[in-house]
CSV table of C-alpha atoms in Angstrom, one decimal:
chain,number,residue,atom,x,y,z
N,13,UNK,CA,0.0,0.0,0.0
N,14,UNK,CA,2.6,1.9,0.9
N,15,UNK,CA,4.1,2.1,-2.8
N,16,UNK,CA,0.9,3.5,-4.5
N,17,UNK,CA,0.8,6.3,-1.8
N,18,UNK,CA,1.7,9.2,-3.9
N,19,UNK,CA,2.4,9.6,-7.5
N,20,UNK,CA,3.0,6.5,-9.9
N,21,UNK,CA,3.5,5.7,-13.4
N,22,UNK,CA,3.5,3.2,-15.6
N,23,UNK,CA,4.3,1.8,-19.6
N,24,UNK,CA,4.0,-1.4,-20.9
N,25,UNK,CA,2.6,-3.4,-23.8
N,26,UNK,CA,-1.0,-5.5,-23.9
N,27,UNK,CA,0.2,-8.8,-25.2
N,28,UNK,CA,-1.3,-12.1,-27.1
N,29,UNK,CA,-1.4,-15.3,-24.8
N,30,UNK,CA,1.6,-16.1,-26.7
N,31,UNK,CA,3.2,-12.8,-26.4
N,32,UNK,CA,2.9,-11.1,-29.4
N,33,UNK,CA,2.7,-6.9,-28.9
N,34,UNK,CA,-1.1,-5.5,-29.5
N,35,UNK,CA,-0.8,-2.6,-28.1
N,36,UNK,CA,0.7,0.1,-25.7
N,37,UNK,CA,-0.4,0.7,-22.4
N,38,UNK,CA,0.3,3.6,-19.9
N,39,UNK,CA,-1.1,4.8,-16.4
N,40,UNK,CA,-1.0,7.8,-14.3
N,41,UNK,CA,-1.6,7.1,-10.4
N,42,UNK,CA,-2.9,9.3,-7.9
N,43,UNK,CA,-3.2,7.3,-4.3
N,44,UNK,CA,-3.5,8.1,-0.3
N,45,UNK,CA,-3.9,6.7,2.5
N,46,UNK,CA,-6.5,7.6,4.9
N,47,UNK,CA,-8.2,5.3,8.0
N,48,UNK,CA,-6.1,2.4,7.0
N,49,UNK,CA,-7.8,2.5,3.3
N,50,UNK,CA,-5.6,3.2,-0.2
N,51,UNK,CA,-7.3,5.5,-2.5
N,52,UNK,CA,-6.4,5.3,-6.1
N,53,UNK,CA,-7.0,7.2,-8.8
N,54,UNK,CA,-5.7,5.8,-11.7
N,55,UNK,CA,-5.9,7.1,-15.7
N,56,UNK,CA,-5.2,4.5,-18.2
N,57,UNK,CA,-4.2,5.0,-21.7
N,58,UNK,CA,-4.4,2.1,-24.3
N,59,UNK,CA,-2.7,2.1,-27.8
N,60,UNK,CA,-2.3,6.0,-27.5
N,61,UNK,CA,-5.7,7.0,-27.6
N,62,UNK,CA,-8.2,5.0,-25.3
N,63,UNK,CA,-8.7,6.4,-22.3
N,64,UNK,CA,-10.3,5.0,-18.9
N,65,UNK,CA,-10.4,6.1,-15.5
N,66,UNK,CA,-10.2,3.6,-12.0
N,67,UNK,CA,-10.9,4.4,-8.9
N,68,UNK,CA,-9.3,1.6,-6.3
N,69,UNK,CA,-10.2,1.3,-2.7
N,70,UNK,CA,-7.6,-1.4,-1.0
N,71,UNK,CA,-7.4,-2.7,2.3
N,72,UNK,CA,-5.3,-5.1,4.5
N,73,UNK,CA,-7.0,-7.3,6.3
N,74,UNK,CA,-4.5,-9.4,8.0
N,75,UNK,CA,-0.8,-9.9,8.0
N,76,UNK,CA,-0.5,-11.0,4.2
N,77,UNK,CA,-4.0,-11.0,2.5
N,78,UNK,CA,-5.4,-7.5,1.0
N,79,UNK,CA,-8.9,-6.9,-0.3
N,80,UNK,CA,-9.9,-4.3,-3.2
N,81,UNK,CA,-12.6,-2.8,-4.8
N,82,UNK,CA,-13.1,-0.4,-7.9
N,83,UNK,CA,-15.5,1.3,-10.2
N,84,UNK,CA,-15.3,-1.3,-12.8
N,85,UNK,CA,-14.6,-4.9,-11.3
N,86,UNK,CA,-17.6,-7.1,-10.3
N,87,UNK,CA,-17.2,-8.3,-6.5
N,88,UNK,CA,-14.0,-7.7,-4.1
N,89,UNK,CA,-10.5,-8.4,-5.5
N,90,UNK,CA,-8.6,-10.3,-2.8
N,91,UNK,CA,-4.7,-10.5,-2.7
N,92,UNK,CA,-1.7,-11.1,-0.7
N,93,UNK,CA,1.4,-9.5,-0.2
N,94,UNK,CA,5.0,-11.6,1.2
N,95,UNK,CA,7.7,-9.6,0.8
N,96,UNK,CA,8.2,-7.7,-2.5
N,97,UNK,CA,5.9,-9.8,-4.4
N,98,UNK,CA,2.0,-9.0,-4.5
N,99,UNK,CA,-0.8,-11.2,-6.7
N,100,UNK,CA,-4.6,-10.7,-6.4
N,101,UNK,CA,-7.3,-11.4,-8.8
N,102,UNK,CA,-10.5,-9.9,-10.1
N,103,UNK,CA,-12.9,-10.0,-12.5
N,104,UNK,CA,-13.1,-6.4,-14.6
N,105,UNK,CA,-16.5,-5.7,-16.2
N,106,UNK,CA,-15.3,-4.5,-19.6
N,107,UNK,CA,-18.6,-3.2,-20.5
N,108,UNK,CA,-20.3,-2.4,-17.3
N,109,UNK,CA,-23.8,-4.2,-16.8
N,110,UNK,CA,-23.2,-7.0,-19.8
N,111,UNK,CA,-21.8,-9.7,-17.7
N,112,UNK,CA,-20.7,-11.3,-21.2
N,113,UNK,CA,-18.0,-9.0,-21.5
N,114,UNK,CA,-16.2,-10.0,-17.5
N,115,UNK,CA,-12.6,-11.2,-17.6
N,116,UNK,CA,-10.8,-12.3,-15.2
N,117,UNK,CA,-7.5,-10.3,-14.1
N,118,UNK,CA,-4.4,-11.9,-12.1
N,119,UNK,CA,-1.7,-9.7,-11.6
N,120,UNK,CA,1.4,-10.2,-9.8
N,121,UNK,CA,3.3,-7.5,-9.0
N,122,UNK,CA,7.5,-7.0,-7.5
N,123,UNK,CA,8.4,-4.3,-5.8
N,124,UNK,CA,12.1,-3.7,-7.3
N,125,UNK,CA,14.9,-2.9,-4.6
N,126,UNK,CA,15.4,0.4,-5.4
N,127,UNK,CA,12.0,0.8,-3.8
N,128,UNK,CA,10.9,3.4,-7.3
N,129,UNK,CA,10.2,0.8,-9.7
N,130,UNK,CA,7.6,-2.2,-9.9
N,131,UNK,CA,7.5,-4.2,-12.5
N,132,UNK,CA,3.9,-6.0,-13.3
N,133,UNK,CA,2.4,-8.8,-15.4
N,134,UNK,CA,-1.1,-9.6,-16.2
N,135,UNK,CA,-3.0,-12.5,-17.5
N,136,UNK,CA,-6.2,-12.4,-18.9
N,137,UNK,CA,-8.5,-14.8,-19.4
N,138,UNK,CA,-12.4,-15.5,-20.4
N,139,UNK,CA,-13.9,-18.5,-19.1
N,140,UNK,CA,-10.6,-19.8,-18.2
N,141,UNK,CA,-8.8,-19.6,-21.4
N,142,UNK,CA,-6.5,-17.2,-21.6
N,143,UNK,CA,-6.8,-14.1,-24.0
N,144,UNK,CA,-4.3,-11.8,-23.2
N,145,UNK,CA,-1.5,-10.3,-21.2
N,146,UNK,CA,0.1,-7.2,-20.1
N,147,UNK,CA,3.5,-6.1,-19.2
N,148,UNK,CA,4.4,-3.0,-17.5
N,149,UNK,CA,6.8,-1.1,-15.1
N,150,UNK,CA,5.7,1.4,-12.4
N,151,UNK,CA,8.0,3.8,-11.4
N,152,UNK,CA,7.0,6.4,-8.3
N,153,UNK,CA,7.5,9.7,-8.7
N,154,UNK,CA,10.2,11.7,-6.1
């Protein structure tokens, strides 16, 4: 939680299952903590021109497991955190109220140890078949 408090951002590359470049991707992270709870707000860019906007709220609720929620998943994503290395799931409601369009997210995430940069990888699948990943480093602003 710590990490996303302050100012991150991130470039990477929305991948085939076999790993084949489709596009770019890039965020811009706003987050704070406030009563235990991380608020993010994060802008995402994809290919250059399409643009979304998440709002994260994440919580710890023990010494390793984490749950989230945010404007377009369905549900809580739940995660855990040893070390440098966070993974949680989620399923993200690519067209909000067509339950058709769900995927399901796993990221895992590494906190580099220059304590700046993250690097992340995605996988995402539809109905258990995998459809797509994504590759990207974080770096926190000074």
């Amino acid at each position: 939680m710590a990490y996303f408090n302050g100012r991150t951002s991130s470039s990477g590359v929305r991948e085939t299952p076999g790993g084949a470049p489709v596009a770019t991707v890039t965020t811009r992270t706003d987050g704070h903590i406030s009563e235990g709870v991380l608020h993010i707000k994060q802008e995402l860019t994809f290919g250059g021109n399409r643009r979304e906007r998440r709002t994260w709220e994440l919580r710890k609720l023990g010494d390793h497991r984490y749950e989230g929620r945010a404007n377009d998943i369905v549900g809580v994503a739940v995660g855990e955190c040893y070390g440098n290395v966070f993974h949680w799931e989620f399923t993200l409601a690519l067209s909000p109220g067509n339950p058709l369009a769900n995927v399901r997210m796993s990221q895992w995430m590494y906190l580099q140890p220059d304590g700046r940069t993250l690097l992340n990888h995605s996988t995402i699948t539809k109905l258990g078949v995998p459809v797509a990943q994504v590759s990207e480093t974080f770096q926190r602003s000074r």
